[in-house]
Amino acid sequence: MSRIYNFSAGPAILPEEVLKKAGEEALDWHGSGMSVMEMSHRGKEFISIAAQAEADLRSLMNVPANYKILFLQGGATGQFAAVPMNLLRGKKKADYVNTGQWSKKAIAEAKKYCEVTVVASSEQTKFTSVPPLDTWQLSKNAAYVHYTSNETIGGVEFNWVPEVSDVPLVCDMSSNILSRPIDVSKFGLIYAGAQKNIGPAGLTVVIVREDLMGDALPGTPTIFDYKIQAENDSMYNTPPTYAIYIAGLVFQWLKKEGGLEAIEQRNIRKAKLLYDLIEASSLYQSPVAKECRSRMNVPFTLKKPELDEQFLKEAKEHGLVQLKGHRSVGGMRASIYNAMPYEGVVALCDFMRDFEARNS
Ligand SMILES: *Cc1c(COP(=O)(O)O)cnc(C)c1O
């Protein structure tokens, strides 16, 4: 059996060790005689799996005690609605920062529930940068401020956390959560679909400050009511049990790798390899402003787009797959999440250098 290097933006690569362990435990989890997939979510085995996953995530991200961690479903897209439903709390307005495709989707969904003010946008730069904080026109009466810390499609990442005084800061961290240490206490709420940097699709992680819960809009579906989910340990209904289990294995792997400080250092080295190559190249180019190039998703184009198909075909022959860029950006995109080994990026860079030498 040989594994390829998978640069997919999501669902994405998982650590090989995690997949091996899941394989070993597939028929009999810890002497239970069952697969985790077959367990009751009310049974002591699964309750221990979920509690351990939560504790490990709490320690990895240093989540303060006054925050709840919820394991939900519905994806980050579900949260585009759940956030206004839960956080408006009697207010009528929310502030959003628009840095690309995922911000736009969050904004469009929030407009169903409230008046949205786009307080800053990088649309003029075709979403190749992030708007500096001193240009944000924050509203007086907004219930919260929402931004997207990493635009998965555009490859644009905030390398700073906005200071927005008393207004709860809400962040869609789907594609860079766990890639670096962050100060959770600066946020009112963080959410992330699991399939980029946490685990398999089907699980959505929400980290929410306790005082923001308990005043959801009338009509909020019960499964999206943070307070009710928190009171029920995210098990108001059947949770995505297997996805929680795999995410738990990923958290243990991250701890073993040295936690988020160590992972960040590795992510910096991986991204630097690729961006340095692109900078030095006369074939490849990055559309993104230097100071906000994503460490997780690296879009790049070929100056000779007629070579795109050839590039993808040969990359695949070298075991480097899922490099085609998003249709809205074109070119290529290499997603190099936590689970992408350093060697995978080296292999991609070797191929890219060789391809350029043969095609210049
Ligand atoms: C993938 C992604 C989403 C959408 O996630 P779903 O789980 O498919 O709903 C939202 N925001 C960002 C930043 C993403 O990368």
PDB file of N, CA and C in Angstrom, residues 279-311:
ATOM      1  N   GLU A 279       8.436  32.697  -4.915  1.00  0.00           N
ATOM      2  CA  GLU A 279       9.093  34.005  -5.056  1.00  0.00           C
ATOM      3  C   GLU A 279      10.281  33.937  -6.013  1.00  0.00           C
ATOM      4  N   ALA A 280      11.020  32.844  -5.939  1.00  0.00           N
ATOM      5  CA  ALA A 280      12.251  32.728  -6.731  1.00  0.00           C
ATOM      6  C   ALA A 280      11.965  32.275  -8.166  1.00  0.00           C
ATOM      7  N   SER A 281      10.733  31.897  -8.416  1.00  0.00           N
ATOM      8  CA  SER A 281      10.404  31.267  -9.691  1.00  0.00           C
ATOM      9  C   SER A 281      10.037  32.284 -10.768  1.00  0.00           C
ATOM     10  N   SER A 282      10.289  31.938 -12.032  1.00  0.00           N
ATOM     11  CA  SER A 282       9.739  32.793 -13.082  1.00  0.00           C
ATOM     12  C   SER A 282       8.531  32.129 -13.739  1.00  0.00           C
ATOM     13  N   LEU A 283       8.108  30.981 -13.232  1.00  0.00           N
ATOM     14  CA  LEU A 283       6.900  30.327 -13.755  1.00  0.00           C
ATOM     15  C   LEU A 283       5.699  30.489 -12.816  1.00  0.00           C
ATOM     16  N   TYR A 284       5.949  30.350 -11.511  1.00  0.00           N
ATOM     17  CA  TYR A 284       4.833  30.379 -10.550  1.00  0.00           C
ATOM     18  C   TYR A 284       4.693  31.761  -9.936  1.00  0.00           C
ATOM     19  N   GLN A 285       3.445  32.152  -9.613  1.00  0.00           N
ATOM     20  CA  GLN A 285       3.274  33.392  -8.860  1.00  0.00           C
ATOM     21  C   GLN A 285       2.122  33.280  -7.875  1.00  0.00           C
ATOM     22  N   SER A 286       2.257  34.020  -6.773  1.00  0.00           N
ATOM     23  CA  SER A 286       1.206  34.059  -5.760  1.00  0.00           C
ATOM     24  C   SER A 286       0.406  35.337  -5.926  1.00  0.00           C
ATOM     25  N   PRO A 287      -0.933  35.238  -5.930  1.00  0.00           N
ATOM     26  CA  PRO A 287      -1.740  36.450  -6.070  1.00  0.00           C
ATOM     27  C   PRO A 287      -1.878  37.231  -4.765  1.00  0.00           C
ATOM     28  N   VAL A 288      -1.407  36.678  -3.649  1.00  0.00           N
ATOM     29  CA  VAL A 288      -1.748  37.227  -2.333  1.00  0.00           C
ATOM     30  C   VAL A 288      -0.650  38.163  -1.815  1.00  0.00           C
ATOM     31  N   ALA A 289      -1.057  39.267  -1.192  1.00  0.00           N
ATOM     32  CA  ALA A 289      -0.108  40.202  -0.590  1.00  0.00           C
ATOM     33  C   ALA A 289       0.751  39.462   0.432  1.00  0.00           C
ATOM     34  N   LYS A 290       2.056  39.775   0.435  1.00  0.00           N
ATOM     35  CA  LYS A 290       3.010  38.987   1.215  1.00  0.00           C
ATOM     36  C   LYS A 290       2.649  38.812   2.680  1.00  0.00           C
ATOM     37  N   GLU A 291       2.204  39.908   3.330  1.00  0.00           N
ATOM     38  CA  GLU A 291       2.015  39.868   4.776  1.00  0.00           C
ATOM     39  C   GLU A 291       0.772  39.084   5.196  1.00  0.00           C
ATOM     40  N   CYS A 292      -0.074  38.690   4.226  1.00  0.00           N
ATOM     41  CA  CYS A 292      -1.240  37.898   4.640  1.00  0.00           C
ATOM     42  C   CYS A 292      -1.366  36.607   3.846  1.00  0.00           C
ATOM     43  N   ARG A 293      -0.242  36.080   3.436  1.00  0.00           N
ATOM     44  CA  ARG A 293      -0.270  34.780   2.764  1.00  0.00           C
ATOM     45  C   ARG A 293      -0.545  33.677   3.784  1.00  0.00           C
ATOM     46  N   SER A 294      -1.490  32.834   3.453  1.00  0.00           N
ATOM     47  CA  SER A 294      -1.927  31.794   4.377  1.00  0.00           C
ATOM     48  C   SER A 294      -0.864  30.708   4.540  1.00  0.00           C
ATOM     49  N   ARG A 295      -0.697  30.270   5.776  1.00  0.00           N
ATOM     50  CA  ARG A 295       0.183  29.129   6.033  1.00  0.00           C
ATOM     51  C   ARG A 295      -0.509  27.810   5.722  1.00  0.00           C
ATOM     52  N   MET A 296      -1.823  27.860   5.533  1.00  0.00           N
ATOM     53  CA  MET A 296      -2.599  26.624   5.364  1.00  0.00           C
ATOM     54  C   MET A 296      -2.963  26.344   3.914  1.00  0.00           C
ATOM     55  N   ASN A 297      -3.344  27.396   3.186  1.00  0.00           N
ATOM     56  CA  ASN A 297      -3.795  27.219   1.805  1.00  0.00           C
ATOM     57  C   ASN A 297      -2.965  28.125   0.910  1.00  0.00           C
ATOM     58  N   VAL A 298      -2.223  27.533   0.005  1.00  0.00           N
ATOM     59  CA  VAL A 298      -1.286  28.291  -0.824  1.00  0.00           C
ATOM     60  C   VAL A 298      -1.750  28.269  -2.281  1.00  0.00           C
ATOM     61  N   PRO A 299      -2.492  29.309  -2.708  1.00  0.00           N
ATOM     62  CA  PRO A 299      -2.871  29.351  -4.117  1.00  0.00           C
ATOM     63  C   PRO A 299      -1.713  29.895  -4.941  1.00  0.00           C
ATOM     64  N   PHE A 300      -1.526  29.368  -6.120  1.00  0.00           N
ATOM     65  CA  PHE A 300      -0.519  29.936  -7.024  1.00  0.00           C
ATOM     66  C   PHE A 300      -0.945  29.679  -8.464  1.00  0.00           C
ATOM     67  N   THR A 301      -0.496  30.575  -9.348  1.00  0.00           N
ATOM     68  CA  THR A 301      -0.842  30.397 -10.757  1.00  0.00           C
ATOM     69  C   THR A 301       0.437  30.182 -11.559  1.00  0.00           C
ATOM     70  N   LEU A 302       0.277  29.618 -12.743  1.00  0.00           N
ATOM     71  CA  LEU A 302       1.393  29.454 -13.665  1.00  0.00           C
ATOM     72  C   LEU A 302       1.343  30.623 -14.658  1.00  0.00           C
ATOM     73  N   LYS A 303       2.491  31.232 -14.910  1.00  0.00           N
ATOM     74  CA  LYS A 303       2.499  32.342 -15.860  1.00  0.00           C
ATOM     75  C   LYS A 303       2.161  31.875 -17.268  1.00  0.00           C
ATOM     76  N   LYS A 304       2.265  30.549 -17.471  1.00  0.00           N
ATOM     77  CA  LYS A 304       1.811  29.977 -18.746  1.00  0.00           C
ATOM     78  C   LYS A 304       0.628  29.059 -18.440  1.00  0.00           C
ATOM     79  N   PRO A 305      -0.583  29.616 -18.377  1.00  0.00           N
ATOM     80  CA  PRO A 305      -1.742  28.808 -17.969  1.00  0.00           C
ATOM     81  C   PRO A 305      -1.994  27.620 -18.895  1.00  0.00           C
ATOM     82  N   GLU A 306      -1.438  27.684 -20.108  1.00  0.00           N
ATOM     83  CA  GLU A 306      -1.601  26.539 -21.017  1.00  0.00           C
ATOM     84  C   GLU A 306      -0.901  25.296 -20.468  1.00  0.00           C
ATOM     85  N   LEU A 307      -0.049  25.482 -19.441  1.00  0.00           N
ATOM     86  CA  LEU A 307       0.630  24.324 -18.829  1.00  0.00           C
ATOM     87  C   LEU A 307      -0.135  23.741 -17.639  1.00  0.00           C
ATOM     88  N   ASP A 308      -1.254  24.366 -17.261  1.00  0.00           N
ATOM     89  CA  ASP A 308      -1.994  23.932 -16.059  1.00  0.00           C
ATOM     90  C   ASP A 308      -2.302  22.432 -16.067  1.00  0.00           C
ATOM     91  N   GLU A 309      -2.897  21.977 -17.169  1.00  0.00           N
ATOM     92  CA  GLU A 309      -3.322  20.573 -17.233  1.00  0.00           C
ATOM     93  C   GLU A 309      -2.128  19.629 -17.120  1.00  0.00           C
ATOM     94  N   GLN A 310      -1.051  20.015 -17.823  1.00  0.00           N
ATOM     95  CA  GLN A 310       0.172  19.209 -17.803  1.00  0.00           C
ATOM     96  C   GLN A 310       0.742  19.146 -16.385  1.00  0.00           C
ATOM     97  N   PHE A 311       0.735  20.293 -15.715  1.00  0.00           N
ATOM     98  CA  PHE A 311       1.238  20.368 -14.338  1.00  0.00           C
ATOM     99  C   PHE A 311       0.467  19.395 -13.448  1.00  0.00           C
TER     100      PHE A 311
END
